[in-house]
Tab-separated table of C-alpha atoms and ligand atoms in Angstrom:
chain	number	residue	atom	x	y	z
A	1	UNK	CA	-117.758	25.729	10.208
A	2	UNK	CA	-119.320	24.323	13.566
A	3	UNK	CA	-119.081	24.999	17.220
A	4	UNK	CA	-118.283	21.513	18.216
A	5	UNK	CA	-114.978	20.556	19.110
A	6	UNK	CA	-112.789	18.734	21.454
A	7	UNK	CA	-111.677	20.715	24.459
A	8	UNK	CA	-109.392	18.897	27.054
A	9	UNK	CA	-109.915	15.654	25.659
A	10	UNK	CA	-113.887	15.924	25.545
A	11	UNK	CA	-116.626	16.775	22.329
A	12	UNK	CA	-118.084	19.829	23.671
A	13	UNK	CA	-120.976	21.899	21.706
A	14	UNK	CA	-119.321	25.167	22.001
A	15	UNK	CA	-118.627	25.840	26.022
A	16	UNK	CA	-120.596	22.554	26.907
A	17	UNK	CA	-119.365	19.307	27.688
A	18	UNK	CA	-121.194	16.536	25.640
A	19	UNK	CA	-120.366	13.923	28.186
A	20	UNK	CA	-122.052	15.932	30.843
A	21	UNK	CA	-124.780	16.699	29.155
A	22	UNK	CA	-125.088	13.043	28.148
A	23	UNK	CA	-124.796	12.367	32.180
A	24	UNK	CA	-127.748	15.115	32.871
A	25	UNK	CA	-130.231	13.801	29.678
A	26	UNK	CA	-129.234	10.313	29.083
A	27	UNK	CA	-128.680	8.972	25.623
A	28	UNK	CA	-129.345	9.333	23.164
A	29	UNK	CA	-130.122	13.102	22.471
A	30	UNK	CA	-129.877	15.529	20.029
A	31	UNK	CA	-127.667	18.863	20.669
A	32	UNK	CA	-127.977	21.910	18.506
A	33	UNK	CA	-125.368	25.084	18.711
A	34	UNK	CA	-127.300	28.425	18.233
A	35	UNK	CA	-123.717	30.080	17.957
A	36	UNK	CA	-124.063	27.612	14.432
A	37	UNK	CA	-127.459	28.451	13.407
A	38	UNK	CA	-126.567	32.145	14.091
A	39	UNK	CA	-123.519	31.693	11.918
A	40	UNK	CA	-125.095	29.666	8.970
A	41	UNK	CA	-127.929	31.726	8.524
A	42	UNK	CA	-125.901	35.445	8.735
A	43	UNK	CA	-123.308	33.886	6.596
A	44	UNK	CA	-125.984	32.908	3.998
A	45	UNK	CA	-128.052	36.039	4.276
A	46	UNK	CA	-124.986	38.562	4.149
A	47	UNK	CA	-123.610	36.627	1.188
A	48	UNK	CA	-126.641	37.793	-0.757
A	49	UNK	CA	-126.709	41.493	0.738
A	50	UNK	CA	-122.862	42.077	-0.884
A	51	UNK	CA	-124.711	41.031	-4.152
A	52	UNK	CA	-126.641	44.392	-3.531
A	53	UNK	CA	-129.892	41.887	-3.641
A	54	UNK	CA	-133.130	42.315	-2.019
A	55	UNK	CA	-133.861	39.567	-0.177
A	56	UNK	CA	-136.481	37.091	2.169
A	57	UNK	CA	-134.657	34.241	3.601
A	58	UNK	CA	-137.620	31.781	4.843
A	59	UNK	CA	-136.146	29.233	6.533
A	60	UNK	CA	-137.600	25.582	5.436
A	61	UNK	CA	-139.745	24.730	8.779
A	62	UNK	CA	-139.423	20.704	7.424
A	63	UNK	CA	-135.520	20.997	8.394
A	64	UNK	CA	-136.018	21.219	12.261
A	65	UNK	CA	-139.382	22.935	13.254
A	66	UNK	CA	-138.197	23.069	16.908
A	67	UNK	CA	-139.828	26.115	18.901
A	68	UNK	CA	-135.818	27.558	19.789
A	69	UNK	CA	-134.658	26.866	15.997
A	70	UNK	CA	-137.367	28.716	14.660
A	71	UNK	CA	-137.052	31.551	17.301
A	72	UNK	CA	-132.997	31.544	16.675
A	73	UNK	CA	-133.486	31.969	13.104
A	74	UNK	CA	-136.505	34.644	13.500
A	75	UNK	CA	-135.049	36.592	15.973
A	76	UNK	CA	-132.154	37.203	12.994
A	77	UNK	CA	-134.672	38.332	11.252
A	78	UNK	CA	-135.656	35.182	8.979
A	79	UNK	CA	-139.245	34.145	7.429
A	80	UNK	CA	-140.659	30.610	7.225
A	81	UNK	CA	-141.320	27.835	4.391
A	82	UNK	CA	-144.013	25.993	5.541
A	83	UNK	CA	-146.101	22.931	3.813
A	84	UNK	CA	-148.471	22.170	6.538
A	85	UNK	CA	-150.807	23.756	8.878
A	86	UNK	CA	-148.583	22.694	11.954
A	87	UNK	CA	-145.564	24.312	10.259
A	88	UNK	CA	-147.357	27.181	9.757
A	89	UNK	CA	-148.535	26.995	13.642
A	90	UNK	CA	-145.122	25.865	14.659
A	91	UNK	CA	-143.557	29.353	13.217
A	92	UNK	CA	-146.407	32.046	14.560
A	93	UNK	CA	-146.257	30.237	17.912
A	94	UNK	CA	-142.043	30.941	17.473
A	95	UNK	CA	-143.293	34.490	17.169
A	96	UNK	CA	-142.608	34.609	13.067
A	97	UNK	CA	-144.937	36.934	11.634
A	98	UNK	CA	-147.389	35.815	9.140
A	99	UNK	CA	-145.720	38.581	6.677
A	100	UNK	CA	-142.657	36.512	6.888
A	101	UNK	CA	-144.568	33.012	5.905
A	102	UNK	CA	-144.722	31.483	2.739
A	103	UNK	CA	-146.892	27.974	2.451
A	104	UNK	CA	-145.704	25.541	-0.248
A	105	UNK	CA	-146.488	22.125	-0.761
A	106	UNK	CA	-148.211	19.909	-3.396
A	107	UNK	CA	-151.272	18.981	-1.283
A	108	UNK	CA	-152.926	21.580	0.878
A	109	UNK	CA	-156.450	20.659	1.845
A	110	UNK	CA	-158.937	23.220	1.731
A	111	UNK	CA	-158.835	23.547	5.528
A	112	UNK	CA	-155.289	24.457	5.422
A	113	UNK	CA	-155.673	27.194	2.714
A	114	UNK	CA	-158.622	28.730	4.755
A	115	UNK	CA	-156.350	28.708	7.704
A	116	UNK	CA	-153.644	29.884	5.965
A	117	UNK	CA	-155.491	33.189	4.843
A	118	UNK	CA	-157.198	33.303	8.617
A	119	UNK	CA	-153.537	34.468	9.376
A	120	UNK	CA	-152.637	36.293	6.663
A	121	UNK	CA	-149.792	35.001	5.399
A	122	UNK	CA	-146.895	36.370	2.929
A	123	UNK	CA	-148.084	33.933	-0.147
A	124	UNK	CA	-149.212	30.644	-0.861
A	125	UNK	CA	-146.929	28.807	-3.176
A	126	UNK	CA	-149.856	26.955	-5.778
A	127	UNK	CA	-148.556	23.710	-7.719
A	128	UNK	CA	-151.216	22.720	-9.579
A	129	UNK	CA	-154.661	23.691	-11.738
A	130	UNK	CA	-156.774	21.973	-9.292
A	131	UNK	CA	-154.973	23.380	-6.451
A	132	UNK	CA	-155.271	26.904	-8.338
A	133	UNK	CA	-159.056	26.198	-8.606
A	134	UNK	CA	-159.434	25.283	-5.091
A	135	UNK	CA	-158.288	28.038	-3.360
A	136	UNK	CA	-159.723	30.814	-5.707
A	137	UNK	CA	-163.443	29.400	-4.369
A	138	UNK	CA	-161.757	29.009	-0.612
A	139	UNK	CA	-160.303	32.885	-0.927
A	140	UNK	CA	-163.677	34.158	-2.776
A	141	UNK	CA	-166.026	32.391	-0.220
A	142	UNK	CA	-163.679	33.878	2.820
A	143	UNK	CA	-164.036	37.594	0.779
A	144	UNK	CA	-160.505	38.045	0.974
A	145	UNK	CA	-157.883	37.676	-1.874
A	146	UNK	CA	-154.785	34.901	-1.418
A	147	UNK	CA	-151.641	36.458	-2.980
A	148	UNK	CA	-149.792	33.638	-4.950
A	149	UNK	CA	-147.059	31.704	-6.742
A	150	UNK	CA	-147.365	29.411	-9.420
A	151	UNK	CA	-144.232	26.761	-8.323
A	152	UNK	CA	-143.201	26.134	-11.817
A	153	UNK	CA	-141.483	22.745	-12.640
A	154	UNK	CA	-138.176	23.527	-14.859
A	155	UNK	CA	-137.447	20.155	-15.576
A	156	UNK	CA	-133.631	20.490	-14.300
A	157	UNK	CA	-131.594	17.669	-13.266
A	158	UNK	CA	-130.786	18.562	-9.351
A	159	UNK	CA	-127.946	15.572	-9.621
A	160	UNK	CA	-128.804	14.571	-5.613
A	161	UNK	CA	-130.279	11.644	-4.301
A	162	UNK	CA	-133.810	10.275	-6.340
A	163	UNK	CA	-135.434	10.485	-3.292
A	164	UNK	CA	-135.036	14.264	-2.923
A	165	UNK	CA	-134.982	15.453	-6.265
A	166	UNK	CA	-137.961	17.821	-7.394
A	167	UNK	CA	-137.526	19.443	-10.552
A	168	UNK	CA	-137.962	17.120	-13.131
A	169	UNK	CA	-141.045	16.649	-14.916
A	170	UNK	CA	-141.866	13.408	-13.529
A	171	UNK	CA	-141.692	14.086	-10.151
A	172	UNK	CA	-144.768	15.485	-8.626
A	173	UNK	CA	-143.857	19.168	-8.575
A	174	UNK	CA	-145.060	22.101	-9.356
A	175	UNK	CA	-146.745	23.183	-13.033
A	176	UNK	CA	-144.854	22.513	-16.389
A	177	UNK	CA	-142.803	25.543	-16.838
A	178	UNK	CA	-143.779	25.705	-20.368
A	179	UNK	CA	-147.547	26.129	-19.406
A	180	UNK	CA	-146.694	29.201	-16.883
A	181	UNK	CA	-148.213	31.864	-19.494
A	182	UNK	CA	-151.883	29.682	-19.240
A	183	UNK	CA	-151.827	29.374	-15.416
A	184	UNK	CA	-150.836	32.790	-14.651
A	185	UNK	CA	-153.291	34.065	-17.411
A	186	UNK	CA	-155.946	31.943	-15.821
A	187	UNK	CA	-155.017	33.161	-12.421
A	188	UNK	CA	-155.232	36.988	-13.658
A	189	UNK	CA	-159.159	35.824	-14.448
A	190	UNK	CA	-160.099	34.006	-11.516
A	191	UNK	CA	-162.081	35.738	-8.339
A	192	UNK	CA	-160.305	35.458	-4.854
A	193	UNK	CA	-156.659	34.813	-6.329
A	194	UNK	CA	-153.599	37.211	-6.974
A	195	UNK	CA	-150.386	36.085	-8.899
A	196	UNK	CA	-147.713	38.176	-7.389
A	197	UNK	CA	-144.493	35.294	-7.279
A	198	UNK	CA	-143.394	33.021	-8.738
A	199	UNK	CA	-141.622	29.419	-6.804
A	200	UNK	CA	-139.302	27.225	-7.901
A	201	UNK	CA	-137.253	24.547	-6.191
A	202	UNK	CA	-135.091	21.791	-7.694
A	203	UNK	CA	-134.311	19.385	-4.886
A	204	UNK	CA	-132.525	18.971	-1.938
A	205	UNK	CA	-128.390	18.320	-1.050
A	206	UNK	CA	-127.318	20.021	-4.629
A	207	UNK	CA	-123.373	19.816	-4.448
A	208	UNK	CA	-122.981	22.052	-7.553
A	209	UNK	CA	-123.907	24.892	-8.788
A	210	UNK	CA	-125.125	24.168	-12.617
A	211	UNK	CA	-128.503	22.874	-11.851
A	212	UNK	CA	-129.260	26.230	-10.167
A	213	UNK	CA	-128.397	27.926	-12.663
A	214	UNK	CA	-130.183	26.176	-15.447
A	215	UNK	CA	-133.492	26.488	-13.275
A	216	UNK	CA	-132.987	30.310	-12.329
A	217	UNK	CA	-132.140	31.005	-15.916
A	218	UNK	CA	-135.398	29.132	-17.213
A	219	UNK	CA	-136.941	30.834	-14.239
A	220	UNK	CA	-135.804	34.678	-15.612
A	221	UNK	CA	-136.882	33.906	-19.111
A	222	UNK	CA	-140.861	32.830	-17.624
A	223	UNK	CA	-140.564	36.548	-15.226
A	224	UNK	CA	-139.594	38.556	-18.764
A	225	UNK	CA	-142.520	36.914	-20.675
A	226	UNK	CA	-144.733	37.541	-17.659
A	227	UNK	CA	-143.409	40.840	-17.008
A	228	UNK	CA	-144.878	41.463	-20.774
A	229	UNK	CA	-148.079	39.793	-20.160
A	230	UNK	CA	-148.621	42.576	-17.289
A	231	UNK	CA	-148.526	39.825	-14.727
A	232	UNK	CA	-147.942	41.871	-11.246
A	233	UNK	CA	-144.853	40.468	-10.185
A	234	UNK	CA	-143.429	41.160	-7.399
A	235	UNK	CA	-141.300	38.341	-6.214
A	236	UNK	CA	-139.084	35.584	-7.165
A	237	UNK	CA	-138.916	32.321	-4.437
A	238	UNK	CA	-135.677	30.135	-5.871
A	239	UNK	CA	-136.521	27.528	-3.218
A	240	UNK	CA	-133.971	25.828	-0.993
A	241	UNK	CA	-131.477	23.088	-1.719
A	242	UNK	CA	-127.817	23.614	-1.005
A	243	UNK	CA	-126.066	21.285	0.188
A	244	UNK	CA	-123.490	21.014	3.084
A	245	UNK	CA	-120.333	18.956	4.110
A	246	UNK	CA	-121.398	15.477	5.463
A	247	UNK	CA	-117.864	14.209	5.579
A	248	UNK	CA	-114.030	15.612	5.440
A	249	UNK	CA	-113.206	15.062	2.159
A	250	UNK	CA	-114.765	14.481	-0.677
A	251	UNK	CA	-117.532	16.531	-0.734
A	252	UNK	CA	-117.531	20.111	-1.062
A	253	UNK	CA	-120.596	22.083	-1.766
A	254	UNK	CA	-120.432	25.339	-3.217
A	255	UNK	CA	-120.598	28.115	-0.971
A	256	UNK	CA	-122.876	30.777	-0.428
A	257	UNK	CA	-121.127	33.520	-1.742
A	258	UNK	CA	-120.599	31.370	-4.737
A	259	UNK	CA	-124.524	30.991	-4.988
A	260	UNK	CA	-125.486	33.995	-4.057
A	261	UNK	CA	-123.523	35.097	-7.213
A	262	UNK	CA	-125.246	32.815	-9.164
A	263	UNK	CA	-128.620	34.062	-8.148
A	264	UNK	CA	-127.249	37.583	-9.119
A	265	UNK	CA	-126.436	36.635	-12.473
A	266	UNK	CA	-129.287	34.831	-13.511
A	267	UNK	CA	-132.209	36.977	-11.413
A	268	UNK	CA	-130.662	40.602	-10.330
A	269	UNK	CA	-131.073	41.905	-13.805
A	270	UNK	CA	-135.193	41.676	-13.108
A	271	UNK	CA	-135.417	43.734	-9.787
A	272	UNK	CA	-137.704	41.671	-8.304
A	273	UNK	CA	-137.916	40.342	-4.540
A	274	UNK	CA	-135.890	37.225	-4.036
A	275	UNK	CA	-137.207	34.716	-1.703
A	276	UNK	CA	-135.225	31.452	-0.326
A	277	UNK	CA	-135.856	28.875	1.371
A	278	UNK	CA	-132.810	27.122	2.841
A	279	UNK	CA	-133.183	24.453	5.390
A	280	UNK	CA	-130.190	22.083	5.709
A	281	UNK	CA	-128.255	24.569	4.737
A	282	UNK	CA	-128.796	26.705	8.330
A	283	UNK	CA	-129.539	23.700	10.503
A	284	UNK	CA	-127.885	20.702	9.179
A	285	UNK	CA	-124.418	20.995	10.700
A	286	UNK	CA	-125.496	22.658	13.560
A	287	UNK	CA	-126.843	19.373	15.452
A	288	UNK	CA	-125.179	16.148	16.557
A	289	UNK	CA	-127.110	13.249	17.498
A	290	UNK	CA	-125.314	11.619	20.447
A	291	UNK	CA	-125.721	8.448	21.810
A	292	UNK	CA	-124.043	5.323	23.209
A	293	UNK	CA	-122.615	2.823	22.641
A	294	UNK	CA	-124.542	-0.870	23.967
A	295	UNK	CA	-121.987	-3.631	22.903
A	296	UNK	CA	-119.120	-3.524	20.579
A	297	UNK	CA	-119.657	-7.108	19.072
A	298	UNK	CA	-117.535	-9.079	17.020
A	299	UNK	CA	-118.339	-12.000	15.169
A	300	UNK	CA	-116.506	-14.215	12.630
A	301	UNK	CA	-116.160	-12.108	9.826
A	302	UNK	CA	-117.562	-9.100	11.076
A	303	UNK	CA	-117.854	-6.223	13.756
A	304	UNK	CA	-120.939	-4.274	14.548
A	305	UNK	CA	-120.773	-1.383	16.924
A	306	UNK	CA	-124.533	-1.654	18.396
A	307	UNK	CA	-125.393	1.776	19.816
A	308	UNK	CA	-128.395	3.090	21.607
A	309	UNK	CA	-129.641	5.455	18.679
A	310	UNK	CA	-131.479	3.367	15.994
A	311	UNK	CA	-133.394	4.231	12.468
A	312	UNK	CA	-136.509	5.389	14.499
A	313	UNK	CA	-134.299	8.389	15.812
A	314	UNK	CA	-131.723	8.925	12.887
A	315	UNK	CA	-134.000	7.690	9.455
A	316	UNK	CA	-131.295	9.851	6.948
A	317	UNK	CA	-128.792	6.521	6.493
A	318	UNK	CA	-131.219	4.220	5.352
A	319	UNK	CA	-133.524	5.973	3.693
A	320	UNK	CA	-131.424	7.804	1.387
A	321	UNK	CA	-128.054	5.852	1.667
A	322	UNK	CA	-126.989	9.684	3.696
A	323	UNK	CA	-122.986	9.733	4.710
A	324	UNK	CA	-122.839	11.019	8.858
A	325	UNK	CA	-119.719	11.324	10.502
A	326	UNK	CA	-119.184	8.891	13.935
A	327	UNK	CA	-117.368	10.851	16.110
A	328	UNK	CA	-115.897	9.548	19.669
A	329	UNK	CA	-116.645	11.991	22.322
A	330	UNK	CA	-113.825	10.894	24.245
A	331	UNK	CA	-110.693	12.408	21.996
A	332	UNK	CA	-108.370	9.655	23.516
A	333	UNK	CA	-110.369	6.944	21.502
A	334	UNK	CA	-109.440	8.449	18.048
A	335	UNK	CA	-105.599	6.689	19.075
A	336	UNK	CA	-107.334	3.209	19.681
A	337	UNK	CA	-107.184	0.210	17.120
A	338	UNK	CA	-108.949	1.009	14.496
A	339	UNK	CA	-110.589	-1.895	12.338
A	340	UNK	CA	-113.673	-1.653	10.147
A	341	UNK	CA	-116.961	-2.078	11.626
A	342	UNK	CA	-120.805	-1.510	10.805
A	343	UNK	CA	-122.360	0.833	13.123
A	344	UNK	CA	-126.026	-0.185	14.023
A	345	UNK	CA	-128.999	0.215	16.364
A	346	UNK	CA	-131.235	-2.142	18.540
A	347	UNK	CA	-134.477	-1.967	16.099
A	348	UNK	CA	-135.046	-5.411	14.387
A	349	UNK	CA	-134.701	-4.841	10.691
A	350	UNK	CA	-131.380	-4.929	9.332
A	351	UNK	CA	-132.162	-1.595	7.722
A	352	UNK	CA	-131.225	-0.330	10.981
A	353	UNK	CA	-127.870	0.307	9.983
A	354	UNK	CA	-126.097	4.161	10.539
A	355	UNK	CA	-123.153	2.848	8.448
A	356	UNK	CA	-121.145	-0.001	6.702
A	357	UNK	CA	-117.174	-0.853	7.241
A	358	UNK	CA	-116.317	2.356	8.500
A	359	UNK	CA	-113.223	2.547	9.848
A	360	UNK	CA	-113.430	2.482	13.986
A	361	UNK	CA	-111.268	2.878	17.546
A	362	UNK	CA	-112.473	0.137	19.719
A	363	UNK	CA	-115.495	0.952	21.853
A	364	UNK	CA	-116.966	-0.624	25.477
A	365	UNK	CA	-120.618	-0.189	26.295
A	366	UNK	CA	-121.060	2.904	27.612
A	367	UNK	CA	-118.760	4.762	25.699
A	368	UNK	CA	-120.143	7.920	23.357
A	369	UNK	CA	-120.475	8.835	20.322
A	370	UNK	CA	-121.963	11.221	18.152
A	371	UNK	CA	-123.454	11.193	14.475
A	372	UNK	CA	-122.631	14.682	12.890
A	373	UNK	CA	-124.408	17.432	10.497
A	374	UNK	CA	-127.361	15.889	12.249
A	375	UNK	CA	-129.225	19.444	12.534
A	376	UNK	CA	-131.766	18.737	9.452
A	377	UNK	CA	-134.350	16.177	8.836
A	378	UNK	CA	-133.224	14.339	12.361
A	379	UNK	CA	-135.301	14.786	15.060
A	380	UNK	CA	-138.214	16.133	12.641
A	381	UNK	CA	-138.144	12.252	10.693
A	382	UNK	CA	-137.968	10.783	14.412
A	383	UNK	CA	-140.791	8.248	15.126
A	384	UNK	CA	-141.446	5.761	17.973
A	385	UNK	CA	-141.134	2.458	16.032
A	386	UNK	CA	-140.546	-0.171	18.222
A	387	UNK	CA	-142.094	1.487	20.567
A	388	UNK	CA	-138.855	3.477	21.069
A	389	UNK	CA	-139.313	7.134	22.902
A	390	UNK	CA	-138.699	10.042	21.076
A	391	UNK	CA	-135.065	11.478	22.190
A	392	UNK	CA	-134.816	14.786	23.768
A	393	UNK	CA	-133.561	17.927	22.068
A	394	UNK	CA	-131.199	20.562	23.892
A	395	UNK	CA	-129.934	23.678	22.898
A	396	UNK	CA	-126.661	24.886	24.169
A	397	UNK	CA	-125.702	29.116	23.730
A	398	UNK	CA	-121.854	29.629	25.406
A	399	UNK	CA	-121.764	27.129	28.596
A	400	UNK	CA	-125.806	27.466	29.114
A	401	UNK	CA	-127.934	24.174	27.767
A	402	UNK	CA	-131.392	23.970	28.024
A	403	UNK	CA	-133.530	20.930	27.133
A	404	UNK	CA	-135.722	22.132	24.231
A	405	UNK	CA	-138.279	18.967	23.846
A	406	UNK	CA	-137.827	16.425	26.762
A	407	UNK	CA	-137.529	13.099	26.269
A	408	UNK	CA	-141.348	11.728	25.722
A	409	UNK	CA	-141.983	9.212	28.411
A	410	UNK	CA	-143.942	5.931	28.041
A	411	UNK	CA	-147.162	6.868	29.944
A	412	UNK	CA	-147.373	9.372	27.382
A	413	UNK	CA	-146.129	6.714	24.309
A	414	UNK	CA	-148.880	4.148	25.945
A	415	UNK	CA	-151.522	6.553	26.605
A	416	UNK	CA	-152.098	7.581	22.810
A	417	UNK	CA	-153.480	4.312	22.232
A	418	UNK	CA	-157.605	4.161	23.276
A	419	UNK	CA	-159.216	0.342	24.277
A	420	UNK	CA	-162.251	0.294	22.004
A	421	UNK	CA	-165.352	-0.027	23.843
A	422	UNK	CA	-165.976	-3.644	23.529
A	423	UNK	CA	-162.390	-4.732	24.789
A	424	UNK	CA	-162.795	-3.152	28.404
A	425	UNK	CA	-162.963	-5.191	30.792
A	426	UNK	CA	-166.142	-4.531	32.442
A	427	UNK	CA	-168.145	-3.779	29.099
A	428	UNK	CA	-171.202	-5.449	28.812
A	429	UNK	CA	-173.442	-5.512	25.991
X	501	LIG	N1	-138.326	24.539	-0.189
X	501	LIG	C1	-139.065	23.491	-0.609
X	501	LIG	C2	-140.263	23.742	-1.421
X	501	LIG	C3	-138.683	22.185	-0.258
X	501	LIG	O1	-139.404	21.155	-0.687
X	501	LIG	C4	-137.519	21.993	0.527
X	501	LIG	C5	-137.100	20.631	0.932
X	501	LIG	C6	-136.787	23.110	0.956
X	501	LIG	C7	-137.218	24.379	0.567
X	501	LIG	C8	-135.564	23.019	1.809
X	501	LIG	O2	-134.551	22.317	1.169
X	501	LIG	P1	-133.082	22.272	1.817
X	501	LIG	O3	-132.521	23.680	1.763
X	501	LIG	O4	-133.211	21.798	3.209
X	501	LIG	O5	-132.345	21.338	0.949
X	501	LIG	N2	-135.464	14.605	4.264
X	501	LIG	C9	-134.527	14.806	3.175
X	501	LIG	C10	-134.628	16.189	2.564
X	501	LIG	C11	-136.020	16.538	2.070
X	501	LIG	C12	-136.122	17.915	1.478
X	501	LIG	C13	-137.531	18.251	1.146
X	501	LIG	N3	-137.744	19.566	0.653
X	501	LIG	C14	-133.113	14.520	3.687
X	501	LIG	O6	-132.953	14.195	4.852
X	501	LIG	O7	-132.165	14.599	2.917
């Protein structure tokens, strides 16, 4: 469920009109609903407290590391996944305490490690032997001790899009399950390092609940032969990677409670901490990215709605083939012809395309529309190709709105670039 819906004939983010908003920030923009992020993240977290389970949720930073998301979510109470030293900043600034921070990530550089334990964080996630290696000398040199996970790889099948999947053994996750006894052992002997967690996480958009299981279940058995190895375990982090609703219809995601059981079944028997990590999950469908439309153009054979959003802004379509809904602000336009019609930006690759033959009212320039569940890996993937501005983010609580990153503007696009030396124009030699 969402707070976006029509009221008197106009998409409004719960008590705020998108076309006015779209009048006050220009287009396009992305809108978030904290009533939505409230909702996701208490329905996930109390889902897991009626399993009696005792629980971290740390929401996944990567998803939308905006200064209000992160303060939404840790004013409820949530932690933080992290997997770089700006995520990490990103979530203290938002006032997330370092108890509540977990770092994962296959390739943090010395640096970040150091800075990592500067702040004393919950636990570093570790995915490899040379990564183990690396931050036992960082931690010893620094006199101070980083508690860890080992992220173990459970070669499981996640069944979601190649692109996001993470738990088989050839993708470049996380330590062969089957070698977990050796790391941890080694861990137990090495200076500067303790093992109290273990990670796993399969992949991202799961629409059913098997995978998890098979992962938590493989994940139990390595906790039990730990446990007997006198491994100090403490914790359990099963990652992130439910999936929501992109479109009416055909997909349908299991639910939390459904999960949560899942978790329960496989993990409550081992009375351990449970950490998660969801990201879309909390964010995803509480965002719309709204923009509008340039020229509805037809050709021969075929009609292409050119809008004023474009891959730069919105990368999810073409990089993983991702399903967002096109929704007409204006209700009225829902009753309009409909004929089938590609939906595409002003960037000049043809991979700037949002969608292909969907089914369409008839638009004029100027007209809006919005792309929904566009909460999670939007804004964050946003770059400036093209030389396109990054859009502006705002936040709307009841009828209030409040621009939460302005629009960037091209002084400050231009002035990132420096004239070497030798090109100035009164440089001499
Ligand atoms: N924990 C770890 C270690 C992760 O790598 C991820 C996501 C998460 C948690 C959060 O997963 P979620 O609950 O959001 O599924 N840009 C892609 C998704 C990349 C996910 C990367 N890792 C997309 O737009 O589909």
């Amino acid at each position: 469920m969402n707070h976006f819906d029509y009221v008197d004939g106009i998409l409004h983010a719960e008590g705020v009109s998108i076309s006015d908003l779209a009048a006050k920030v220009g287009t396009p923009f992305y809108v978030y609903s904290s009533a939505t992020l409230e909702r996701h993240y208490q329905i996930f977290k109390d889902a897991l407290d009626e399993q009696g389970l005792d629980t971290l949720v740390c929401y996944a930073v990567k998803a939308n590391s905006n200064q209000s998301v992160l303060r939404t979510l840790g004013n409820l109470g949530a932690g933080a996944d992290v997997v770089s030293e700006g995520e990490m900043r990103r979530a203290l600034a938002a006032g997330i305490p370092a108890d509540r921070i977990v770092f994962s990530g296959v390739g943090k550089t010395a640096a970040e490690m150091a800075a990592a334990m500067e702040e004393g964080i919950l636990e570093l996630n570790v995915e490899s032997i040379p990564e183990l290696d690396t931050l036992s000398k960082v931690a010893d040199a620094m006199e101070t001790e980083a508690h860890i996970a080992i992220r173990v790889n459970p070669d499981v099948d996640a069944n979601t899009h190649e692109k996001i999947a993470t738990g088989k053994k050839e993708n470049k996750f996380g330590i062969d399950i089957e070698m977990a006894g050796q790391i941890y052992a080694k861990a137990m002997e090495l200076p500067g390092v303790k093992p109290v967690s273990i990670a796993v996480h399969i992949g991202s958009q799961l629409t059913d609940l098997a995978p998890f299981r098979a992962a938590f279940t493989k994940v139990a058995e390595t906790v039990q032969m730990l446990d007997n190895m006198g491994v100090p375990l403490e914790r359990i982090d099963i990652g992130g990677g439910l999936g929501i609703p992109y479109s009416h219809g055909d997909e349908e995601p299991p639910l939390p409670k459904d999960y949560a059981k899942v978790v329960k079944e496989t993990l409550g028997h081992l009375n351990k901490k449970i950490m998660l990590e969801p990201g879309r999950l909390i964010v995803g469908n509480a965002g719309l990215l709204v923009s509008e439309v340039i020229f509805d153009k037809k050709g021969d054979t075929k009609r292409f709605v050119i809008v004023d959003a474009a891959m730069n802004d919105l990368v999810r379509p073409t990089l993983y083939d991702g399903h967002h809904e096109i929704i007409a602000v204006e209700e009225a336009k829902n009753d309009e012809i409909h004929s089938l019609s590609d939906v595409v930006g002003p960037v000049c690759e043809t991979g700037d395309t949002f969608t292909k033959n969907r089914e369409l009212p008839e638009f004029e320039t100027g007209d809006l529309i919005a792309f929904g569940s566009a909460g999670a890996y939007g804004a964050v993937m946003a770059s400036t190709y093209n030389s396109r501005l990054l859009v502006p983010e705002v936040m709307v609580k009841d009828d209030q709105f409040a621009v939460i990153r302005p629009r960037q503007d091209y002084e400050a696009l231009i002035g990132l670039d420096k004239t070497a030396p030798w090109l100035e124009e009164n440089h001499s030699e």
